[in-house]
Amino acid sequence: MDTPENGQLHRDAGRRPCRSAGWLARAAVSAAFLFGMAFSSTAFAQDQQLPVVTAAKPVVREIVEDDEFVGRFEAVDQVAIRSRVSGYLDKVSFQDGALVNKGDLLFTIDQRPYQAAYDATKSQVDVAKSLLEFSKMQLDRADELAKTGNISTATVDDRRREYLSAQAQMQGATAALTTASLNMEFTEIKAPLSGRIDRRLVSVGNLVQPDSTLLTTIVTRDPIDFYFDVDERLYFSYARDAKERGGSMQEGAGGLEVVVRVADRAEAVFKGKLDFAESRIDNATGTMRVRARFPNADGILQPGM
């Protein structure tokens, strides 16, 4: 009885080792495969070169936005030269188109009538001065006599009235002499500012009328202004930028840079600064006129460009 039971048990026990052997065999094969894979991967990794990695550092810099406009250069100052006195033009003392300095003599009006008027007025001043000195002496004498009672009060009053009249005559003669001196000075027409002068518009010998006859014009050269129009949208953008700079558009937007390129000349680049904007937007155009100022020491930039 014990033998079959043991045999079954052995059979059962015998079958189990077979199954275990198979699993071990499979495990051994799998282990060999994994080992082979691990060995192959290690060999491959040793043969392969490591990739070169380039590290890029971030760069922080300001981005500048450009807006393009069309505008014109204008002189900072321009003056029309006219005479303050009438007379015949006697002399022209400049070359057309030349550079002139403030105070340079440009035109001379015939001075003879004005010289004669000055001399006559000067003589009137001399007469008035003598009369004033005499009347003052008479008044002083009358005052001394009045202290001792040797002259009447009416006579003293007459002497004082004569003295006051002589003072008035002296003041009138002095004022007339000042006018004659100014008229004499105005016969020489001088440059009120430095810049480039235009051609003469009146020839020698012609009659010149005061404040009406245009003789020539002078425009300043350095610096020079550039005017252009900015629409409403860009105005708000520039106004915000100006506020951040601590300024305003009307005061130059804190020195906002303006670059001008001359048409058909890409290499001709000029840099200036915004320095003024009008105080309102034009209702008709929806734009605001602004101005930039450019250095122009060499005079290459001209009004009207």
XYZ file of C-alpha atoms in Angstrom:
305
model
C 0.000 0.000 0.000
C 2.824 2.253 0.861
C 4.595 1.763 -2.455
C 2.013 3.158 -4.862
C 1.440 6.100 -2.659
C 5.099 6.788 -2.585
C 5.299 6.214 -6.293
C 2.618 8.723 -6.967
C 4.289 10.931 -4.756
C 7.519 10.319 -6.560
C 5.788 10.775 -9.882
C 4.374 13.867 -8.808
C 7.652 14.791 -7.300
C 9.433 13.589 -10.444
C 7.306 15.736 -12.689
C 7.958 18.822 -10.631
C 11.760 18.666 -11.159
C 11.162 18.482 -14.888
C 9.028 21.581 -14.836
C 11.601 23.338 -12.658
C 14.365 22.355 -14.995
C 12.481 23.804 -17.922
C 11.937 27.082 -16.160
C 15.534 27.223 -15.145
C 16.562 26.523 -18.686
C 14.367 29.287 -19.946
C 15.668 31.550 -17.210
C 19.215 30.695 -18.124
C 18.580 31.467 -21.775
C 16.907 34.736 -20.855
C 19.743 35.657 -18.569
C 22.210 34.912 -21.304
C 20.237 37.083 -23.681
C 20.070 39.953 -21.242
C 23.753 39.638 -20.541
C 24.458 39.680 -24.232
C 22.314 42.774 -24.672
C 23.991 44.513 -21.790
C 27.407 43.608 -23.121
C 26.540 44.751 -26.648
C 25.088 48.092 -25.371
C 28.193 48.759 -23.319
C 30.445 48.034 -26.256
C 28.342 50.257 -28.532
C 28.382 53.085 -26.033
C 32.139 52.835 -25.758
C 32.560 53.003 -29.529
C 30.129 55.951 -30.060
C 31.481 59.530 -29.592
C 29.635 61.754 -27.123
C 27.699 64.549 -28.872
C 29.052 68.121 -28.577
C 26.528 70.463 -26.946
C 26.748 74.240 -27.404
C 25.192 76.333 -24.654
C 23.702 79.681 -25.742
C 23.556 82.517 -23.247
C 20.476 84.790 -23.474
C 21.190 88.343 -24.625
C 19.146 91.208 -23.218
C 19.083 94.316 -25.365
C 16.736 97.130 -26.287
C 14.614 96.694 -29.397
C 14.195 99.876 -31.411
C 11.098 100.339 -33.539
C 11.363 102.574 -36.597
C 8.543 104.619 -38.090
C 8.957 106.374 -41.430
C 7.677 109.829 -42.308
C 8.065 112.365 -45.097
C 9.003 115.924 -44.180
C 10.953 119.042 -45.122
C 13.900 120.953 -43.756
C 13.368 124.557 -42.731
C 15.736 127.186 -41.402
C 15.612 127.800 -37.677
C 15.533 131.572 -38.313
C 14.748 133.515 -41.463
C 14.627 137.280 -41.748
C 13.475 139.576 -44.529
C 15.799 142.554 -44.903
C 14.015 145.897 -45.276
C 15.017 149.488 -44.705
C 13.719 151.558 -41.789
C 14.189 154.854 -43.635
C 13.378 156.029 -47.123
C 15.983 157.064 -49.633
C 17.933 156.010 -52.668
C 20.063 152.897 -52.425
C 23.670 154.023 -52.492
C 25.722 150.854 -51.968
C 25.502 147.044 -51.750
C 28.218 145.465 -49.593
C 27.797 141.692 -50.044
C 28.012 138.988 -52.688
C 24.812 137.184 -53.615
C 24.558 133.846 -51.807
C 27.452 134.513 -49.445
C 27.682 133.629 -45.777
C 27.330 136.720 -43.611
C 27.868 137.333 -39.926
C 25.668 139.243 -37.560
C 26.502 142.951 -37.809
C 27.951 142.836 -41.342
C 27.083 145.851 -43.497
C 24.699 144.865 -46.304
C 23.187 148.041 -47.816
C 23.741 151.780 -47.490
C 21.012 154.344 -48.116
C 22.083 157.813 -49.297
C 23.188 159.409 -46.034
C 23.439 163.051 -47.091
C 19.879 164.145 -46.216
C 20.075 162.391 -42.862
C 23.496 163.807 -42.084
C 22.176 167.308 -42.747
C 19.166 166.686 -40.501
C 21.451 165.413 -37.776
C 23.718 168.443 -37.973
C 20.744 170.826 -37.812
C 19.307 169.038 -34.805
C 22.689 169.022 -33.126
C 22.867 172.816 -33.458
C 19.411 173.125 -31.892
C 20.648 171.102 -28.945
C 23.601 173.474 -28.564
C 21.264 176.491 -28.568
C 18.919 174.868 -26.062
C 21.834 173.988 -23.826
C 23.091 177.595 -23.816
C 19.615 178.914 -23.069
C 19.221 176.440 -20.228
C 22.531 177.441 -18.657
C 21.673 181.147 -18.923
C 18.194 180.718 -17.467
C 19.622 178.688 -14.590
C 22.122 181.440 -13.835
C 19.352 184.081 -13.881
C 17.217 182.024 -11.534
C 20.067 181.538 -9.062
C 20.749 185.293 -9.043
C 17.098 186.089 -8.489
C 16.937 183.674 -5.562
C 19.928 185.404 -3.917
C 18.398 188.864 -4.385
C 15.082 187.662 -3.020
C 16.777 186.776 0.284
C 17.693 190.459 0.842
C 14.441 191.830 -0.585
C 16.146 193.514 -3.521
C 13.912 191.822 -6.124
C 10.211 191.273 -6.340
C 8.581 187.897 -5.998
C 7.046 188.301 -9.458
C 10.498 188.689 -10.999
C 11.710 185.525 -9.255
C 8.700 183.654 -10.613
C 9.472 184.895 -14.132
C 13.056 183.667 -13.844
C 11.855 180.244 -12.651
C 9.359 180.016 -15.522
C 12.086 180.854 -18.041
C 14.306 178.178 -16.554
C 11.583 175.511 -16.742
C 10.860 176.500 -20.340
C 14.552 176.170 -21.195
C 14.562 172.707 -19.615
C 11.639 171.646 -21.826
C 13.349 173.019 -24.926
C 16.484 171.120 -24.026
C 14.541 167.880 -23.638
C 12.798 168.405 -26.990
C 16.052 169.172 -28.786
C 17.718 166.128 -27.231
C 14.857 163.860 -28.351
C 15.068 165.280 -31.878
C 18.802 164.631 -31.905
C 18.203 161.031 -30.826
C 15.749 160.567 -33.708
C 18.168 162.113 -36.190
C 20.945 159.880 -34.883
C 18.776 156.765 -35.271
C 17.795 157.738 -38.819
C 21.445 158.244 -39.637
C 22.218 154.817 -38.162
C 19.371 153.216 -40.124
C 20.923 154.327 -43.420
C 23.381 151.474 -42.872
C 21.459 148.199 -43.089
C 23.313 145.433 -41.252
C 22.775 141.689 -40.928
C 20.597 140.974 -37.862
C 21.868 137.377 -37.689
C 24.489 135.067 -39.142
C 23.577 132.842 -42.073
C 23.403 132.596 -45.837
C 22.130 135.647 -47.672
C 19.976 135.507 -50.788
C 20.469 137.621 -53.901
C 19.880 141.376 -53.827
C 16.386 142.323 -54.965
C 17.033 146.069 -55.430
C 19.818 147.618 -57.463
C 21.829 150.702 -56.573
C 20.039 153.943 -57.472
C 16.504 152.724 -56.791
C 14.240 154.388 -54.254
C 13.731 152.342 -51.112
C 10.598 152.761 -49.013
C 10.697 152.024 -45.280
C 9.218 148.694 -44.111
C 7.870 147.854 -47.583
C 10.724 147.390 -50.037
C 12.167 143.879 -49.681
C 15.916 144.022 -50.204
C 16.945 140.396 -49.585
C 16.573 137.553 -47.079
C 18.913 135.707 -44.719
C 18.442 132.164 -43.396
C 20.405 130.543 -40.619
C 22.404 127.442 -41.514
C 23.389 125.631 -38.321
C 21.381 124.069 -36.786
C 18.475 123.295 -39.133
C 14.943 122.053 -38.397
C 13.035 119.142 -39.937
C 9.212 119.212 -39.840
C 6.944 116.193 -40.343
C 3.432 115.077 -39.396
C 2.588 112.299 -36.917
C -0.829 110.642 -36.872
C -2.933 110.221 -33.755
C -1.948 106.596 -33.124
C 1.769 107.249 -33.232
C 1.364 110.416 -31.206
C 0.014 108.432 -28.254
C 2.894 105.969 -28.568
C 5.490 108.729 -28.611
C 3.736 110.596 -25.815
C 3.957 107.542 -23.559
C 7.625 107.138 -24.418
C 8.227 110.819 -23.694
C 6.535 110.512 -20.317
C 8.825 107.613 -19.416
C 11.769 109.830 -20.303
C 10.439 112.542 -18.015
C 9.377 114.910 -20.800
C 6.544 115.640 -23.190
C 6.046 115.716 -26.949
C 5.726 119.509 -26.897
C 9.109 119.755 -25.158
C 10.926 117.312 -27.434
C 9.883 113.905 -26.044
C 12.967 113.708 -23.861
C 15.390 113.882 -26.790
C 13.929 111.136 -28.982
C 16.340 110.420 -31.847
C 15.249 111.142 -35.416
C 17.170 109.833 -38.443
C 16.739 111.405 -41.880
C 17.725 109.766 -45.140
C 17.812 111.902 -48.249
C 15.842 110.503 -51.192
C 17.916 108.528 -53.731
C 20.955 108.670 -51.429
C 20.869 105.756 -49.014
C 24.327 106.621 -47.694
C 23.271 110.142 -46.708
C 22.080 109.648 -43.133
C 21.641 112.495 -40.663
C 20.787 112.217 -36.975
C 18.948 114.774 -34.875
C 16.720 115.097 -31.839
C 13.004 115.740 -31.543
C 12.612 119.105 -29.821
C 9.056 120.375 -30.392
C 5.498 119.330 -31.210
C 2.413 121.440 -31.753
C -0.059 121.716 -28.898
C -3.016 120.185 -30.743
C -3.953 117.644 -33.412
C -5.282 119.111 -36.648
C -8.967 118.276 -37.003
C -8.789 118.237 -40.791
C -5.823 115.882 -41.149
C -5.820 114.029 -37.833
C -2.095 114.681 -37.504
C 0.224 116.723 -35.346
C 3.215 118.584 -36.729
C 6.461 117.874 -34.923
C 9.971 119.201 -35.304
C 13.436 117.710 -35.029
C 16.629 119.731 -34.898
C 19.800 118.644 -36.717
C 23.392 119.894 -36.520
C 24.456 121.302 -39.883
C 27.935 122.720 -39.452
C 28.956 121.874 -43.025
C 25.764 123.408 -44.437
C 24.934 120.390 -46.600
C 21.307 120.385 -45.458
C 19.281 123.160 -47.047
C 15.809 124.551 -46.345
C 13.232 122.977 -48.634
C 14.981 119.596 -48.929
